[in-house]
Amino acid sequence: MKQVFGLTSLKGAITMPPDKSIAHRSAMFAALADGESVIENYSMAADPQTTLSCFRQLGVNIEQTGTTVTVKGVGRSGFSRPEAPIDCGNSGTTARLLTGILAGAGIEATLVGDDSLSSRTMRRIMAPLSQMGVSFEARDGDFLPLRIIPASDHRVIPMEYSLPIPSAQVKSCILLAGLFGSEPTVVAEPVVSRDHTEKLLNLPVLEKDGVRYISTSTDTEIPLQNYSVPGDFSAAAFWLVAGCIYPNADITLKNVGINPTRTAAMNILKRMGADIEITNHSLRVSEPVADMTVRFSQLHATDILPEEVPNCIDELPILSVAMAFAQGVSSFRGAEDLRHKESDRLAAVAALLRGAGVDFEEHHDGLTIQGNPGFVAAPATYESLHDHRIAMSAAILAGRSSGKSVIKDASCTAISYPRFWDDLSVLSEM
Ligand code: S3P
């Protein structure tokens, strides 16, 4: 539990935690490579640490000193069959990408997770992997615990698959299974989702009539390379919004990944009138990185289009907070998938807005929010529902209130951002 008081302003410079999506992938791809890789700036957050423990259970030697991780990759055929169920904790990315690797590598295993992960659908990966010849036993045919039963003779059947929903986890899961097929497995992606898997594995991407086609097979060379994980844009988004809505705010965020498939929230904030400056561009293992400075500005309303949703899916909770402080009526639709994240994030955000006294309407796939530039949130008790992004959104909202608010299970921020509460103190003391 944390108490948050109305804060006068936020000022200063902080460094963003390592990107969760890239950290997971760097560890997995290093484990799949033939030889040793060093990963700099690996995340201490709970989810990426879970990925390390899962691969240790598969016989991969992984050492960590501070934020430097050394992985002795075992190649495609070097994983050992785990003796016990593999615990994916709270991490959907770990569970879904790991399932693709195990299915491809022909390793029989059972995945388990915490209550939240055990209530998230796995059908979206079981359906395509079944077409590749892999079988499953899942609770109620959909949920963890999930037993992966490899294809007969341990060879996946290559296939062409058009993603029915824009999901980087589903895309990556299939492509990782496809690494073990004798012929190319092709994933067709009509709406682009985060492309870290393609970038870090240097996968060929063809674009035709607005659809991306990405393929893998045994011929795909898994690069033996060192990694340096950029700061997490999804963590930066909390401060970008805070910088816009806290009077006189002036916040610099260092070392933030600005891959265009991740930064839709920044573009949306800019069109709402945000004052965001990007400096110090550089490249880290094919991922662009920069510093960002955000200063208080008067926001105006916007409608987020359904096609923008996949590239700001994790930022919609905090964008909803921004909308509450913008002049006019804002909305987003086409975000039904938010109901299948670490919590039902549409219901969870609705509860935050209700607690703070925001005027809004909840739809099955989005929210319509009546903003007010002079809004002061009512002091409230917020449930994080053990969802890190809900806890952090609640914190930013609570700081713009007239009194003391309480955030329950506030330590769940450590799932992606262990220093979140420290950074809030640093910025509010300057
Ligand atoms: C992720 C993809 C997204 C995102 C999640 C991380 C990834 O999930 O919400 O936090 O690293 O691939 P979906 O693929 O389910 O949209």
GROMACS .gro file of C-alpha atoms and ligand atoms in nm:
model
  446
    1MET     CA    1   0.000   0.000   0.000
    2LYS     CA    2   0.125   0.353  -0.078
    3GLN     CA    3  -0.009   0.690   0.020
    4VAL     CA    4   0.013   0.963  -0.244
    5PHE     CA    5  -0.051   1.326  -0.157
    6GLY     CA    6  -0.137   1.606  -0.394
    7LEU     CA    7   0.197   1.707  -0.551
    8THR     CA    8   0.280   2.061  -0.653
    9SER     CA    9   0.500   1.977  -0.949
   10LEU     CA   10   0.747   1.727  -1.094
   11LYS     CA   11   1.095   1.835  -1.202
   12GLY     CA   12   1.427   1.669  -1.277
   13ALA     CA   13   1.601   1.402  -1.481
   14ILE     CA   14   1.563   1.026  -1.441
   15THR     CA   15   1.680   0.722  -1.634
   16MET     CA   16   1.420   0.480  -1.758
   17PRO     CA   17   1.429   0.112  -1.658
   18PRO     CA   18   1.538  -0.132  -1.930
   19ASP     CA   19   1.271  -0.218  -2.185
   20LYS     CA   20   1.077  -0.526  -2.077
   21SER     CA   21   0.995  -0.653  -2.428
   22ILE     CA   22   1.354  -0.619  -2.549
   23ALA     CA   23   1.500  -0.767  -2.229
   24HIS     CA   24   1.285  -1.083  -2.261
   25ARG     CA   25   1.384  -1.122  -2.624
   26SER     CA   26   1.755  -1.057  -2.575
   27ALA     CA   27   1.772  -1.333  -2.311
   28MET     CA   28   1.571  -1.577  -2.523
   29PHE     CA   29   1.764  -1.510  -2.845
   30ALA     CA   30   2.097  -1.529  -2.662
   31ALA     CA   31   1.991  -1.868  -2.522
   32LEU     CA   32   1.900  -1.986  -2.874
   33ALA     CA   33   2.231  -1.867  -3.022
   34ASP     CA   34   2.537  -2.089  -3.042
   35GLY     CA   35   2.782  -1.932  -2.796
   36GLU     CA   36   2.816  -1.666  -2.529
   37SER     CA   37   2.634  -1.330  -2.535
   38VAL     CA   38   2.660  -1.044  -2.290
   39ILE     CA   39   2.346  -0.838  -2.229
   40GLU     CA   40   2.411  -0.490  -2.086
   41ASN     CA   41   2.142  -0.299  -1.898
   42TYR     CA   42   1.929  -0.608  -1.836
   43SER     CA   43   1.618  -0.543  -1.636
   44MET     CA   44   1.596  -0.615  -1.262
   45ALA     CA   45   1.216  -0.606  -1.294
   46ALA     CA   46   1.025  -0.920  -1.200
   47ASP     CA   47   0.906  -1.020  -1.549
   48PRO     CA   48   1.246  -1.023  -1.727
   49GLN     CA   49   1.397  -1.197  -1.423
   50THR     CA   50   1.131  -1.465  -1.468
   51THR     CA   51   1.251  -1.522  -1.824
   52LEU     CA   52   1.604  -1.584  -1.692
   53SER     CA   53   1.484  -1.838  -1.438
   54CYS     CA   54   1.277  -2.019  -1.705
   55PHE     CA   55   1.580  -2.061  -1.931
   56ARG     CA   56   1.798  -2.173  -1.641
   57GLN     CA   57   1.541  -2.449  -1.590
   58LEU     CA   58   1.601  -2.554  -1.952
   59GLY     CA   59   1.970  -2.603  -1.878
   60VAL     CA   60   2.100  -2.267  -2.002
   61ASN     CA   61   2.388  -2.123  -1.800
   62ILE     CA   62   2.300  -1.760  -1.717
   63GLU     CA   63   2.498  -1.536  -1.485
   64GLN     CA   64   2.399  -1.192  -1.369
   65THR     CA   65   2.623  -0.928  -1.212
   66GLY     CA   66   2.425  -0.612  -1.148
   67THR     CA   67   2.249  -0.535  -1.473
   68THR     CA   68   2.496  -0.733  -1.687
   69VAL     CA   69   2.379  -1.079  -1.786
   70THR     CA   70   2.597  -1.341  -1.952
   71VAL     CA   71   2.412  -1.615  -2.139
   72LYS     CA   72   2.587  -1.929  -2.266
   73GLY     CA   73   2.364  -2.003  -2.561
   74VAL     CA   74   2.296  -2.369  -2.629
   75GLY     CA   75   2.177  -2.340  -2.990
   76ARG     CA   76   1.847  -2.469  -3.124
   77SER     CA   77   1.901  -2.826  -3.006
   78GLY     CA   78   2.067  -2.774  -2.667
   79PHE     CA   79   1.772  -2.726  -2.429
   80SER     CA   80   1.713  -2.995  -2.172
   81ARG     CA   81   1.371  -3.120  -2.075
   82PRO     CA   82   1.269  -2.948  -1.749
   83GLU     CA   83   1.209  -3.173  -1.451
   84ALA     CA   84   0.945  -2.951  -1.294
   85PRO     CA   85   0.678  -2.716  -1.431
   86ILE     CA   86   0.823  -2.388  -1.560
   87ASP     CA   87   0.695  -2.089  -1.363
   88CYS     CA   88   0.623  -1.787  -1.586
   89GLY     CA   89   0.508  -1.576  -1.291
   90ASN     CA   90   0.309  -1.273  -1.409
   91SER     CA   91   0.467  -1.256  -1.754
   92GLY     CA   92   0.252  -1.312  -2.063
   93THR     CA   93   0.547  -1.242  -2.295
   94THR     CA   94   0.754  -1.513  -2.124
   95ALA     CA   95   0.473  -1.769  -2.141
   96ARG     CA   96   0.378  -1.705  -2.502
   97LEU     CA   97   0.726  -1.671  -2.655
   98LEU     CA   98   0.863  -1.961  -2.452
   99THR     CA   99   0.576  -2.182  -2.571
  100GLY     CA  100   0.681  -2.110  -2.930
  101ILE     CA  101   1.043  -2.202  -2.857
  102LEU     CA  102   0.956  -2.522  -2.668
  103ALA     CA  103   0.703  -2.627  -2.933
  104GLY     CA  104   0.964  -2.576  -3.205
  105ALA     CA  105   1.246  -2.741  -3.013
  106GLY     CA  106   1.030  -3.044  -2.938
  107ILE     CA  107   1.065  -3.010  -2.561
  108GLU     CA  108   0.776  -3.144  -2.359
  109ALA     CA  109   0.707  -2.910  -2.067
  110THR     CA  110   0.433  -2.765  -1.849
  111LEU     CA  111   0.404  -2.390  -1.796
  112VAL     CA  112   0.245  -2.244  -1.485
  113GLY     CA  113   0.198  -1.885  -1.369
  114ASP     CA  114   0.047  -1.661  -1.103
  115ASP     CA  115  -0.329  -1.604  -1.071
  116SER     CA  116  -0.329  -1.317  -1.321
  117LEU     CA  117  -0.132  -1.506  -1.589
  118SER     CA  118  -0.339  -1.819  -1.524
  119SER     CA  119  -0.652  -1.627  -1.617
  120ARG     CA  120  -0.515  -1.500  -1.952
  121THR     CA  121  -0.606  -1.679  -2.272
  122MET     CA  122  -0.349  -1.907  -2.435
  123ARG     CA  123  -0.586  -2.011  -2.714
  124ARG     CA  124  -0.443  -1.739  -2.935
  125ILE     CA  125  -0.110  -1.926  -2.946
  126MET     CA  126  -0.243  -2.280  -2.911
  127ALA     CA  127  -0.456  -2.245  -3.227
  128PRO     CA  128  -0.169  -2.161  -3.466
  129LEU     CA  129   0.078  -2.396  -3.297
  130SER     CA  130  -0.177  -2.679  -3.329
  131GLN     CA  131  -0.172  -2.619  -3.705
  132MET     CA  132   0.203  -2.675  -3.681
  133GLY     CA  133   0.141  -3.021  -3.532
  134VAL     CA  134   0.188  -2.935  -3.163
  135SER     CA  135  -0.064  -3.060  -2.903
  136PHE     CA  136  -0.162  -2.908  -2.572
  137GLU     CA  137  -0.335  -2.983  -2.247
  138ALA     CA  138  -0.463  -2.663  -2.090
  139ARG     CA  139  -0.698  -2.590  -1.803
  140ASP     CA  140  -1.045  -2.546  -1.954
  141GLY     CA  141  -0.877  -2.582  -2.294
  142ASP     CA  142  -0.748  -2.224  -2.271
  143PHE     CA  143  -0.545  -2.141  -1.959
  144LEU     CA  144  -0.228  -2.224  -1.769
  145PRO     CA  145  -0.121  -2.476  -1.649
  146LEU     CA  146  -0.034  -2.554  -2.008
  147ARG     CA  147   0.131  -2.879  -2.111
  148ILE     CA  148   0.313  -2.860  -2.444
  149ILE     CA  149   0.324  -3.191  -2.630
  150PRO     CA  150   0.564  -3.165  -2.924
  151ALA     CA  151   0.473  -3.263  -3.279
  152SER     CA  152   0.530  -3.627  -3.373
  153ASP     CA  153   0.899  -3.686  -3.460
  154HIS     CA  154   0.954  -3.344  -3.295
  155ARG     CA  155   0.928  -3.153  -3.621
  156VAL     CA  156   0.694  -2.859  -3.652
  157ILE     CA  157   0.498  -2.829  -3.975
  158PRO     CA  158   0.583  -2.496  -4.143
  159MET     CA  159   0.279  -2.284  -4.225
  160GLU     CA  160   0.154  -1.949  -4.342
  161TYR     CA  161  -0.051  -1.769  -4.079
  162SER     CA  162  -0.239  -1.441  -4.098
  163LEU     CA  163  -0.265  -1.282  -3.754
  164PRO     CA  164  -0.634  -1.248  -3.662
  165ILE     CA  165  -0.546  -0.993  -3.392
  166PRO     CA  166  -0.251  -0.753  -3.388
  167SER     CA  167  -0.030  -0.915  -3.123
  168ALA     CA  168   0.348  -0.913  -3.102
  169GLN     CA  169   0.334  -1.203  -2.859
  170VAL     CA  170   0.140  -1.425  -3.101
  171LYS     CA  171   0.356  -1.313  -3.395
  172SER     CA  172   0.677  -1.384  -3.204
  173CYS     CA  173   0.553  -1.718  -3.070
  174ILE     CA  174   0.484  -1.850  -3.422
  175LEU     CA  175   0.808  -1.710  -3.567
  176LEU     CA  176   1.010  -1.870  -3.287
  177ALA     CA  177   0.844  -2.209  -3.348
  178GLY     CA  178   0.910  -2.152  -3.719
  179LEU     CA  179   1.286  -2.133  -3.650
  180PHE     CA  180   1.274  -2.513  -3.620
  181GLY     CA  181   1.086  -2.588  -3.945
  182SER     CA  182   1.258  -2.718  -4.257
  183GLU     CA  183   1.055  -2.482  -4.481
  184PRO     CA  184   0.967  -2.118  -4.405
  185THR     CA  185   0.687  -2.036  -4.164
  186VAL     CA  186   0.538  -1.704  -4.274
  187VAL     CA  187   0.340  -1.472  -4.050
  188ALA     CA  188   0.125  -1.214  -4.227
  189GLU     CA  189   0.064  -0.904  -4.021
  190PRO     CA  190  -0.207  -0.668  -4.153
  191VAL     CA  191  -0.162  -0.420  -3.863
  192VAL     CA  192   0.192  -0.365  -3.744
  193SER     CA  193   0.268  -0.459  -3.381
  194ARG     CA  194   0.598  -0.408  -3.196
  195ASP     CA  195   0.875  -0.543  -3.418
  196HIS     CA  196   1.159  -0.622  -3.172
  197THR     CA  197   1.165  -0.992  -3.269
  198GLU     CA  198   1.215  -0.910  -3.637
  199LYS     CA  199   1.473  -0.641  -3.561
  200LEU     CA  200   1.686  -0.834  -3.312
  201LEU     CA  201   1.684  -1.154  -3.520
  202ASN     CA  202   1.734  -0.964  -3.851
  203LEU     CA  203   1.435  -1.144  -4.001
  204PRO     CA  204   1.335  -1.076  -4.361
  205VAL     CA  205   1.021  -0.861  -4.378
  206LEU     CA  206   0.832  -0.820  -4.706
  207GLU     CA  207   0.562  -0.557  -4.742
  208LYS     CA  208   0.281  -0.595  -4.993
  209ASP     CA  209  -0.049  -0.406  -5.006
  210GLY     CA  210   0.000  -0.281  -4.651
  211VAL     CA  211   0.056  -0.632  -4.509
  212ARG     CA  212   0.392  -0.733  -4.358
  213TYR     CA  213   0.515  -1.088  -4.422
  214ILE     CA  214   0.782  -1.216  -4.184
  215SER     CA  215   0.940  -1.559  -4.210
  216THR     CA  216   1.166  -1.800  -4.021
  217SER     CA  217   1.300  -2.152  -4.076
  218THR     CA  218   1.601  -2.363  -3.985
  219ASP     CA  219   1.789  -2.149  -4.239
  220THR     CA  220   1.741  -1.840  -4.022
  221GLU     CA  221   2.074  -1.767  -3.862
  222ILE     CA  222   2.028  -1.671  -3.498
  223PRO     CA  223   2.281  -1.392  -3.452
  224LEU     CA  224   2.547  -1.448  -3.189
  225GLN     CA  225   2.565  -1.093  -3.060
  226ASN     CA  226   2.586  -0.882  -2.748
  227TYR     CA  227   2.286  -0.675  -2.649
  228SER     CA  228   2.232  -0.342  -2.477
  229VAL     CA  229   1.874  -0.293  -2.366
  230PRO     CA  230   1.727   0.058  -2.420
  231GLY     CA  231   1.509   0.230  -2.161
  232ASP     CA  232   1.144   0.135  -2.165
  233PHE     CA  233   0.915   0.373  -2.359
  234SER     CA  234   0.616   0.218  -2.180
  235ALA     CA  235   0.769   0.333  -1.848
  236ALA     CA  236   0.851   0.675  -1.995
  237ALA     CA  237   0.486   0.719  -2.094
  238PHE     CA  238   0.385   0.765  -1.728
  239TRP     CA  239   0.620   1.061  -1.698
  240LEU     CA  240   0.529   1.201  -2.039
  241VAL     CA  241   0.171   1.225  -1.919
  242ALA     CA  242   0.273   1.352  -1.575
  243GLY     CA  243   0.486   1.619  -1.742
  244CYS     CA  244   0.185   1.736  -1.944
  245ILE     CA  245  -0.063   1.754  -1.655
  246TYR     CA  246   0.142   1.873  -1.353
  247PRO     CA  247   0.163   2.254  -1.354
  248ASN     CA  248   0.521   2.379  -1.418
  249ALA     CA  249   0.649   2.023  -1.470
  250ASP     CA  250   0.983   1.986  -1.649
  251ILE     CA  251   1.102   1.624  -1.670
  252THR     CA  252   1.391   1.474  -1.866
  253LEU     CA  253   1.387   1.100  -1.936
  254LYS     CA  254   1.720   0.953  -2.033
  255ASN     CA  255   1.793   0.657  -2.255
  256VAL     CA  256   1.445   0.583  -2.386
  257GLY     CA  257   1.380   0.338  -2.670
  258ILE     CA  258   1.195   0.519  -2.948
  259ASN     CA  259   1.120   0.232  -3.185
  260PRO     CA  260   0.827   0.369  -3.394
  261THR     CA  261   0.618   0.057  -3.323
  262ARG     CA  262   0.620   0.161  -2.956
  263THR     CA  263   0.586   0.538  -2.955
  264ALA     CA  264   0.230   0.598  -3.076
  265ALA     CA  265   0.147   0.738  -2.730
  266MET     CA  266   0.404   1.015  -2.780
  267ASN     CA  267   0.250   1.110  -3.115
  268ILE     CA  268  -0.097   1.107  -2.960
  269LEU     CA  269   0.018   1.330  -2.673
  270LYS     CA  270   0.185   1.565  -2.922
  271ARG     CA  271  -0.136   1.604  -3.118
  272MET     CA  272  -0.309   1.677  -2.785
  273GLY     CA  273  -0.068   1.969  -2.753
  274ALA     CA  274   0.212   1.811  -2.544
  275ASP     CA  275   0.549   1.987  -2.531
  276ILE     CA  276   0.792   1.697  -2.583
  277GLU     CA  277   1.148   1.742  -2.708
  278ILE     CA  278   1.365   1.454  -2.829
  279THR     CA  279   1.746   1.485  -2.818
  280ASN     CA  280   2.063   1.270  -2.818
  281HIS     CA  281   1.956   1.011  -3.075
  282SER     CA  282   2.160   0.690  -3.092
  283LEU     CA  283   2.122   0.324  -3.195
  284ARG     CA  284   2.158   0.019  -2.967
  285VAL     CA  285   2.169  -0.315  -3.151
  286SER     CA  286   1.923  -0.198  -3.418
  287GLU     CA  287   1.694  -0.022  -3.169
  288PRO     CA  288   1.676   0.362  -3.170
  289VAL     CA  289   1.725   0.542  -2.836
  290ALA     CA  290   1.700   0.910  -2.728
  291ASP     CA  291   1.644   1.144  -2.433
  292MET     CA  292   1.304   1.310  -2.392
  293THR     CA  293   1.208   1.631  -2.217
  294VAL     CA  294   0.846   1.705  -2.138
  295ARG     CA  295   0.708   2.030  -2.000
  296PHE     CA  296   0.364   2.123  -1.871
  297SER     CA  297   0.121   2.220  -2.144
  298GLN     CA  298  -0.250   2.261  -2.189
  299LEU     CA  299  -0.383   1.942  -2.353
  300HIS     CA  300  -0.683   1.925  -2.580
  301ALA     CA  301  -0.901   1.623  -2.655
  302THR     CA  302  -0.833   1.358  -2.918
  303ASP     CA  303  -0.984   1.038  -3.052
  304ILE     CA  304  -0.738   0.750  -3.072
  305LEU     CA  305  -0.809   0.551  -3.388
  306PRO     CA  306  -0.844   0.170  -3.374
  307GLU     CA  307  -0.540   0.132  -3.604
  308GLU     CA  308  -0.328   0.329  -3.355
  309VAL     CA  309  -0.425   0.101  -3.067
  310PRO     CA  310  -0.172  -0.186  -3.116
  311ASN     CA  311   0.120   0.056  -3.088
  312CYS     CA  312  -0.006   0.219  -2.768
  313ILE     CA  313  -0.186  -0.077  -2.612
  314ASP     CA  314   0.023  -0.070  -2.291
  315GLU     CA  315  -0.003   0.310  -2.270
  316LEU     CA  316  -0.385   0.336  -2.291
  317PRO     CA  317  -0.431   0.338  -1.910
  318ILE     CA  318  -0.203   0.641  -1.866
  319LEU     CA  319  -0.334   0.808  -2.185
  320SER     CA  320  -0.680   0.782  -2.024
  321VAL     CA  321  -0.543   0.985  -1.733
  322ALA     CA  322  -0.413   1.247  -1.979
  323MET     CA  323  -0.759   1.262  -2.140
  324ALA     CA  324  -0.917   1.349  -1.804
  325PHE     CA  325  -0.707   1.671  -1.801
  326ALA     CA  326  -0.759   1.764  -2.168
  327GLN     CA  327  -1.004   2.025  -2.296
  328GLY     CA  328  -1.301   1.845  -2.454
  329VAL     CA  329  -1.421   1.488  -2.508
  330SER     CA  330  -1.161   1.222  -2.592
  331SER     CA  331  -1.210   0.857  -2.677
  332PHE     CA  332  -1.051   0.535  -2.787
  333ARG     CA  333  -1.222   0.227  -2.933
  334GLY     CA  334  -1.102  -0.102  -3.081
  335ALA     CA  335  -0.913  -0.185  -2.761
  336GLU     CA  336  -1.110  -0.491  -2.646
  337ASP     CA  337  -0.777  -0.672  -2.597
  338LEU     CA  338  -0.714  -0.448  -2.296
  339ARG     CA  339  -0.960  -0.673  -2.114
  340HIS     CA  340  -0.709  -0.960  -2.150
  341LYS     CA  341  -0.396  -0.800  -2.003
  342GLU     CA  342  -0.255  -0.840  -1.649
  343SER     CA  343  -0.602  -0.727  -1.540
  344ASP     CA  344  -0.916  -0.627  -1.729
  345ARG     CA  345  -0.755  -0.289  -1.794
  346LEU     CA  346  -1.070  -0.124  -1.932
  347ALA     CA  347  -1.259  -0.206  -1.613
  348ALA     CA  348  -0.955  -0.119  -1.401
  349VAL     CA  349  -0.907   0.223  -1.567
  350ALA     CA  350  -1.281   0.287  -1.538
  351ALA     CA  351  -1.251   0.222  -1.163
  352LEU     CA  352  -0.959   0.471  -1.137
  353LEU     CA  353  -1.151   0.740  -1.324
  354ARG     CA  354  -1.463   0.676  -1.116
  355GLY     CA  355  -1.263   0.703  -0.793
  356ALA     CA  356  -1.109   1.034  -0.902
  357GLY     CA  357  -1.446   1.177  -1.006
  358VAL     CA  358  -1.388   1.189  -1.384
  359ASP     CA  359  -1.692   1.198  -1.612
  360PHE     CA  360  -1.658   0.908  -1.858
  361GLU     CA  361  -1.837   0.625  -2.034
  362GLU     CA  362  -1.709   0.266  -2.059
  363HIS     CA  363  -1.766   0.070  -2.382
  364HIS     CA  364  -1.693  -0.298  -2.447
  365ASP     CA  365  -1.380  -0.194  -2.641
  366GLY     CA  366  -1.282   0.151  -2.513
  367LEU     CA  367  -1.363   0.463  -2.315
  368THR     CA  368  -1.508   0.807  -2.383
  369ILE     CA  369  -1.370   1.064  -2.138
  370GLN     CA  370  -1.492   1.416  -2.065
  371GLY     CA  371  -1.179   1.614  -1.993
  372ASN     CA  372  -1.134   1.925  -1.786
  373PRO     CA  373  -0.807   2.127  -1.784
  374GLY     CA  374  -0.879   2.249  -1.431
  375PHE     CA  375  -0.955   1.901  -1.303
  376VAL     CA  376  -0.845   1.813  -0.950
  377ALA     CA  377  -0.884   1.444  -0.867
  378ALA     CA  378  -1.083   1.353  -0.558
  379PRO     CA  379  -0.872   1.179  -0.291
  380ALA     CA  380  -0.948   0.810  -0.331
  381THR     CA  381  -0.847   0.454  -0.253
  382TYR     CA  382  -0.732   0.280  -0.570
  383GLU     CA  383  -0.706  -0.095  -0.629
  384SER     CA  384  -0.405  -0.184  -0.844
  385LEU     CA  385  -0.543  -0.538  -0.901
  386HIS     CA  386  -0.177  -0.650  -0.894
  387ASP     CA  387  -0.139  -0.478  -1.233
  388HIS     CA  388   0.178  -0.266  -1.255
  389ARG     CA  389   0.042  -0.029  -1.518
  390ILE     CA  390  -0.277   0.032  -1.319
  391ALA     CA  391  -0.076   0.107  -1.002
  392MET     CA  392   0.146   0.359  -1.189
  393SER     CA  393  -0.151   0.523  -1.362
  394ALA     CA  394  -0.322   0.555  -1.023
  395ALA     CA  395  -0.010   0.719  -0.878
  396ILE     CA  396   0.006   0.986  -1.151
  397LEU     CA  397  -0.366   1.054  -1.114
  398ALA     CA  398  -0.349   1.063  -0.732
  399GLY     CA  399  -0.068   1.320  -0.736
  400ARG     CA  400  -0.304   1.564  -0.908
  401SER     CA  401  -0.555   1.549  -0.624
  402SER     CA  402  -0.642   1.780  -0.338
  403GLY     CA  403  -0.553   1.536  -0.061
  404LYS     CA  404  -0.431   1.193   0.038
  405SER     CA  405  -0.502   0.891  -0.184
  406VAL     CA  406  -0.415   0.529  -0.118
  407ILE     CA  407  -0.291   0.280  -0.376
  408LYS     CA  408  -0.330  -0.081  -0.276
  409ASP     CA  409  -0.073  -0.350  -0.367
  410ALA     CA  410   0.148  -0.064  -0.490
  411SER     CA  411   0.466  -0.276  -0.491
  412CYS     CA  412   0.344  -0.456  -0.805
  413THR     CA  413   0.512  -0.172  -0.998
  414ALA     CA  414   0.826  -0.390  -0.961
  415ILE     CA  415   0.689  -0.617  -1.233
  416SER     CA  416   0.819  -0.369  -1.491
  417TYR     CA  417   0.959  -0.066  -1.304
  418PRO     CA  418   1.122  -0.144  -0.964
  419ARG     CA  419   1.233   0.220  -0.908
  420PHE     CA  420   0.900   0.379  -0.993
  421TRP     CA  421   0.824   0.507  -0.641
  422ASP     CA  422   1.185   0.628  -0.595
  423ASP     CA  423   1.166   0.818  -0.924
  424LEU     CA  424   0.835   0.976  -0.817
  425SER     CA  425   1.006   1.098  -0.495
  426VAL     CA  426   1.309   1.227  -0.688
  427LEU     CA  427   1.090   1.428  -0.926
  428SER     CA  428   0.861   1.565  -0.655
  429GLU     CA  429   1.149   1.681  -0.431
  430MET     CA  430   1.333   1.888  -0.692
  431S3P     C1  431   0.438  -0.752  -2.571
  431S3P     C2  432   0.330  -0.742  -2.654
  431S3P     C3  433   0.201  -0.684  -2.613
  431S3P     C4  434   0.215  -0.601  -2.486
  431S3P     C5  435   0.296  -0.669  -2.381
  431S3P     C6  436   0.436  -0.700  -2.432
  431S3P     C7  437   0.562  -0.813  -2.621
  431S3P     O1  438   0.109  -0.788  -2.589
  431S3P     O2  439   0.087  -0.570  -2.435
  431S3P     O3  440   0.306  -0.589  -2.266
  431S3P     O4  441   0.669  -0.795  -2.560
  431S3P     O5  442   0.554  -0.880  -2.725
  431S3P     P1  443   0.020  -0.852  -2.708
  431S3P     O6  444   0.108  -0.912  -2.805
  431S3P     O7  445  -0.067  -0.952  -2.640
  431S3P     O8  446  -0.059  -0.735  -2.762
   0.00000   0.00000   0.00000
